[in-house]
Short mmCIF file of C-alpha atoms in Angstrom, two decimals:
data_model
loop_
_atom_site.label_atom_id
_atom_site.label_comp_id
_atom_site.label_asym_id
_atom_site.label_seq_id
_atom_site.Cartn_x
_atom_site.Cartn_y
_atom_site.Cartn_z
CA GLY A 1 -32.31 -6.42 0.09
CA GLU A 2 -28.78 -6.13 -1.20
CA SER A 3 -26.26 -8.49 0.29
CA VAL A 4 -22.84 -7.41 1.36
CA GLY A 5 -20.10 -9.56 -0.06
CA LEU A 6 -18.01 -11.39 2.48
CA HIS A 7 -14.32 -10.65 2.66
CA LEU A 8 -12.52 -13.90 2.00
CA PRO A 9 -8.80 -14.14 2.72
CA THR A 10 -8.32 -16.55 -0.18
CA LEU A 11 -10.02 -17.04 -3.52
CA SER A 12 -9.31 -19.75 -6.05
CA VAL A 13 -10.67 -19.53 -9.59
CA GLN A 14 -10.24 -21.36 -12.85
CA GLU A 15 -8.35 -19.62 -15.63
CA GLY A 16 -10.79 -17.79 -17.85
CA ASP A 17 -13.44 -17.38 -15.16
CA ASN A 18 -14.36 -14.02 -13.66
CA SER A 19 -13.12 -13.15 -10.17
CA ILE A 20 -14.83 -10.98 -7.58
CA ILE A 21 -12.86 -9.72 -4.59
CA ASN A 22 -14.70 -7.92 -1.81
CA CYS A 23 -13.61 -5.35 0.73
CA ALA A 24 -15.28 -3.48 3.57
CA TYR A 25 -13.98 -0.08 4.61
CA SER A 26 -14.40 1.68 7.91
CA ASN A 27 -14.51 5.45 7.38
CA SER A 28 -17.77 6.71 5.95
CA ALA A 29 -16.07 10.04 5.19
CA SER A 30 -13.46 8.43 2.91
CA ASP A 31 -13.49 10.05 -0.49
CA TYR A 32 -11.10 8.02 -2.59
CA PHE A 33 -10.33 4.34 -2.88
CA ILE A 34 -7.69 2.29 -4.64
CA TRP A 35 -7.23 -1.37 -5.41
CA TYR A 36 -3.66 -2.65 -5.31
CA LYS A 37 -2.14 -5.90 -6.51
CA GLN A 38 0.86 -7.27 -4.66
CA GLU A 39 2.88 -10.10 -6.16
CA SER A 40 5.28 -12.13 -4.09
CA GLY A 41 8.44 -10.20 -3.28
CA LYS A 42 7.13 -6.93 -4.68
CA GLY A 43 5.49 -3.79 -3.42
CA PRO A 44 1.80 -3.04 -4.06
CA GLN A 45 0.95 -1.99 -7.61
CA PHE A 46 -1.92 0.34 -8.50
CA ILE A 47 -4.77 -1.33 -10.38
CA ILE A 48 -7.72 1.03 -10.38
CA ASP A 49 -9.19 3.84 -8.31
CA ILE A 50 -12.63 5.29 -7.66
CA ARG A 51 -13.93 8.44 -6.02
CA SER A 52 -16.87 8.47 -3.67
CA ASN A 53 -19.05 10.36 -6.16
CA MET A 54 -18.99 7.30 -8.43
CA ASP A 55 -20.39 3.83 -7.93
CA LYS A 56 -18.62 2.07 -10.78
CA ARG A 57 -15.43 2.47 -12.74
CA GLN A 58 -14.03 0.24 -15.44
CA GLY A 59 -10.51 -0.39 -16.60
CA GLN A 60 -8.93 -3.00 -18.78
CA ARG A 61 -10.44 -6.32 -17.60
CA VAL A 62 -11.13 -4.81 -14.17
CA THR A 63 -14.17 -3.10 -12.70
CA VAL A 64 -14.50 -1.53 -9.28
CA LEU A 65 -17.88 -1.14 -7.62
CA LEU A 66 -18.48 1.14 -4.65
CA ASN A 67 -21.46 0.90 -2.32
CA LYS A 68 -21.24 3.78 0.14
CA THR A 69 -24.40 2.77 1.95
CA VAL A 70 -22.80 -0.37 3.31
CA LYS A 71 -19.18 0.82 2.97
CA HIS A 72 -18.26 -1.91 0.56
CA LEU A 73 -15.95 -2.17 -2.43
CA SER A 74 -15.53 -4.94 -4.91
CA LEU A 75 -13.01 -5.65 -7.64
CA GLN A 76 -14.10 -7.70 -10.59
CA ILE A 77 -11.51 -9.25 -12.86
CA ALA A 78 -12.75 -10.56 -16.17
CA ALA A 79 -11.27 -13.64 -17.82
CA THR A 80 -8.82 -14.24 -14.99
CA GLN A 81 -5.34 -15.26 -16.08
CA PRO A 82 -2.50 -17.01 -14.23
CA GLY A 83 -0.65 -13.66 -14.11
CA ASP A 84 -3.48 -12.29 -11.98
CA SER A 85 -2.45 -14.55 -9.10
CA ALA A 86 -1.43 -12.21 -6.29
CA VAL A 87 -2.67 -10.61 -3.08
CA TYR A 88 -5.22 -7.86 -3.67
CA PHE A 89 -5.78 -4.98 -1.24
CA CYS A 90 -8.32 -2.24 -1.17
CA ALA A 91 -7.18 1.04 0.37
CA GLU A 92 -8.87 4.19 1.60
CA MET A 93 -6.79 7.14 0.58
CA MET A 94 -6.40 10.07 2.92
CA GLY A 95 -3.92 11.85 0.68
CA ALA A 96 -1.38 10.86 -1.91
CA GLY A 97 0.85 8.22 -0.35
CA LYS A 98 -1.23 8.06 2.82
CA SER A 99 -3.56 5.10 2.68
CA THR A 100 -5.31 2.73 5.03
CA PHE A 101 -5.12 -0.76 3.60
CA GLY A 102 -7.72 -3.42 4.18
CA ASP A 103 -7.17 -7.10 4.72
CA GLY A 104 -5.80 -8.67 1.58
CA THR A 105 -7.30 -11.44 -0.51
CA THR A 106 -4.98 -14.00 -2.03
CA LEU A 107 -6.17 -14.87 -5.53
CA THR A 108 -4.98 -18.16 -7.00
CA VAL A 109 -5.72 -18.89 -10.64
CA LYS A 110 -5.78 -22.55 -11.57
CA PRO A 111 -4.74 -23.38 -15.15
CA ASP G 1 13.25 5.41 -15.80
CA ALA G 2 14.13 4.00 -12.41
CA GLY G 3 11.25 3.32 -10.09
CA VAL G 4 11.30 3.69 -6.34
CA THR G 5 14.48 2.11 -5.01
CA GLN G 6 14.98 0.88 -1.48
CA SER G 7 18.08 -0.35 0.29
CA PRO G 8 19.03 -2.72 1.63
CA THR G 9 16.69 -5.40 0.27
CA HIS G 10 17.15 -7.64 3.28
CA LEU G 11 18.80 -7.33 6.65
CA ILE G 12 18.92 -9.09 9.98
CA LYS G 13 19.27 -7.21 13.25
CA THR G 14 19.36 -8.15 16.91
CA ARG G 15 16.85 -6.97 19.48
CA GLY G 16 17.84 -3.62 20.93
CA GLN G 17 19.82 -2.50 17.89
CA HIS G 18 18.81 0.29 15.62
CA VAL G 19 18.33 0.26 11.86
CA THR G 20 18.30 2.77 9.02
CA LEU G 21 16.38 2.04 5.85
CA ARG G 22 16.75 4.15 2.72
CA CYS G 23 14.47 5.12 -0.12
CA SER G 24 15.03 6.99 -3.36
CA PRO G 25 11.81 8.23 -4.96
CA ILE G 26 11.06 8.38 -8.63
CA SER G 27 12.83 11.33 -10.22
CA GLY G 28 10.70 14.44 -9.82
CA HIS G 29 8.59 13.05 -6.99
CA LYS G 30 8.61 15.19 -3.88
CA SER G 31 6.61 13.03 -1.50
CA VAL G 32 7.80 9.87 0.22
CA SER G 33 5.71 7.65 2.46
CA TRP G 34 6.76 4.72 4.62
CA TYR G 35 4.69 1.64 5.42
CA GLN G 36 5.22 -1.44 7.57
CA GLN G 37 3.83 -4.71 6.27
CA VAL G 38 3.79 -7.59 8.70
CA LEU G 39 3.53 -11.01 7.09
CA GLY G 40 -0.04 -11.80 6.12
CA GLN G 41 -1.37 -8.28 6.63
CA GLY G 42 -1.85 -5.14 4.61
CA PRO G 43 0.69 -2.30 4.77
CA GLN G 44 0.34 0.06 7.74
CA PHE G 45 1.11 3.75 7.25
CA ILE G 46 4.06 5.04 9.28
CA PHE G 47 5.11 8.44 7.89
CA GLN G 48 4.70 10.79 4.99
CA TYR G 49 7.19 13.49 4.04
CA TYR G 50 6.70 16.20 1.45
CA GLU G 51 9.24 18.86 0.62
CA LYS G 52 11.33 17.71 3.60
CA GLU G 53 8.52 18.23 6.09
CA GLU G 54 6.52 15.59 7.92
CA ARG G 55 2.97 15.63 6.58
CA GLY G 56 1.53 12.67 8.38
CA ARG G 57 2.28 10.07 11.00
CA GLY G 58 0.63 6.75 11.70
CA ASN G 59 0.15 5.02 15.03
CA PHE G 60 3.74 4.00 15.66
CA PRO G 61 5.91 4.56 18.75
CA ASP G 62 8.58 7.23 18.98
CA ARG G 63 11.22 4.58 18.28
CA PHE G 64 10.28 5.16 14.66
CA SER G 65 11.55 8.32 13.00
CA ALA G 66 12.21 9.49 9.49
CA ARG G 67 13.55 12.35 7.51
CA GLN G 68 13.66 13.56 3.93
CA PHE G 69 16.70 15.09 2.31
CA PRO G 70 16.98 18.00 -0.16
CA ASN G 71 17.17 15.50 -3.04
CA TYR G 72 13.84 14.03 -1.76
CA SER G 73 15.36 10.71 -0.74
CA SER G 74 14.35 9.51 2.69
CA GLU G 75 15.52 7.46 5.63
CA LEU G 76 13.45 5.52 8.13
CA ASN G 77 15.10 4.91 11.48
CA VAL G 78 13.97 2.43 14.09
CA ASN G 79 15.60 2.38 17.51
CA ALA G 80 15.60 -0.29 20.21
CA LEU G 81 14.39 -2.97 17.81
CA LEU G 82 11.81 -5.46 19.00
CA LEU G 83 11.01 -8.87 17.56
CA GLY G 84 7.68 -7.44 16.47
CA ASP G 85 9.41 -4.95 14.21
CA SER G 86 10.20 -7.80 11.83
CA ALA G 87 8.36 -6.88 8.65
CA LEU G 88 8.60 -5.68 5.08
CA TYR G 89 9.15 -1.92 5.08
CA LEU G 90 7.76 -0.25 1.99
CA CYS G 91 8.45 3.17 0.59
CA ALA G 92 6.06 4.91 -1.78
CA SER G 93 6.70 8.06 -3.76
CA SER G 94 4.30 10.48 -5.39
CA LEU G 95 4.58 13.76 -7.24
CA GLU G 96 2.71 15.61 -4.55
CA VAL G 97 0.16 15.00 -1.81
CA ARG G 98 -3.12 15.77 -3.52
CA LEU G 99 -5.71 13.06 -3.02
CA ASN G 100 -5.80 11.69 -6.55
CA THR G 101 -2.04 11.59 -7.07
CA GLU G 102 -0.85 8.06 -7.69
CA ALA G 103 1.72 6.62 -5.33
CA PHE G 104 4.32 4.15 -6.55
CA PHE G 105 5.78 1.55 -4.22
CA GLY G 106 9.28 0.16 -4.05
CA GLN G 107 9.98 -3.52 -3.53
CA GLY G 108 10.62 -3.01 0.15
CA THR G 109 13.25 -3.88 2.73
CA ARG G 110 12.73 -7.16 4.55
CA LEU G 111 13.82 -6.63 8.17
CA THR G 112 14.23 -9.60 10.46
CA VAL G 113 14.84 -8.97 14.16
CA VAL G 114 16.27 -11.92 16.10
#
């Protein structure tokens, strides 16, 4: 069977490697999800979004996967760079500007 | 173009006092949302205002209130401050409130209650 990725509060990767950040959400009726990146001293910054009628969406170096069966999201970052070091949050969106954020994952990229 | 601006950036208050935090949305944005982010946690939704009306409220006590002005700027007020109110308060603005409308966050106001 398919395994559900564990949410880890911290993740350390080597520069150039791929990163996978996992998130579990709570509301099976949620229709729209966003991944945010938050750097130290800054507010969250939009990375990528996905609607519930999709299971995969790709951006520049990032891919979001959605598994509605187990209420799980993942963010994949290709060729991770030092500038990717930040806290990453997934969020269920109930309306523009009204989101429920998950527990964050702190990504550290080692040079 | 200026992004979402919040003031002040930092402030220290004493328990029992009240505080007013301010937010100016991106020009043309009509919706403002407020979040509280306690250290080590994700942001928690407090309020959303759109066209000067409250459109949503999170699970926060009545000590928290907000309003939106005709120019779409917003204030968050917190009365009878508690130590637990120490947090980063974030403001987000969006053009409107439809589900797929992107919200942009300010850098936040760091409130410390002593």
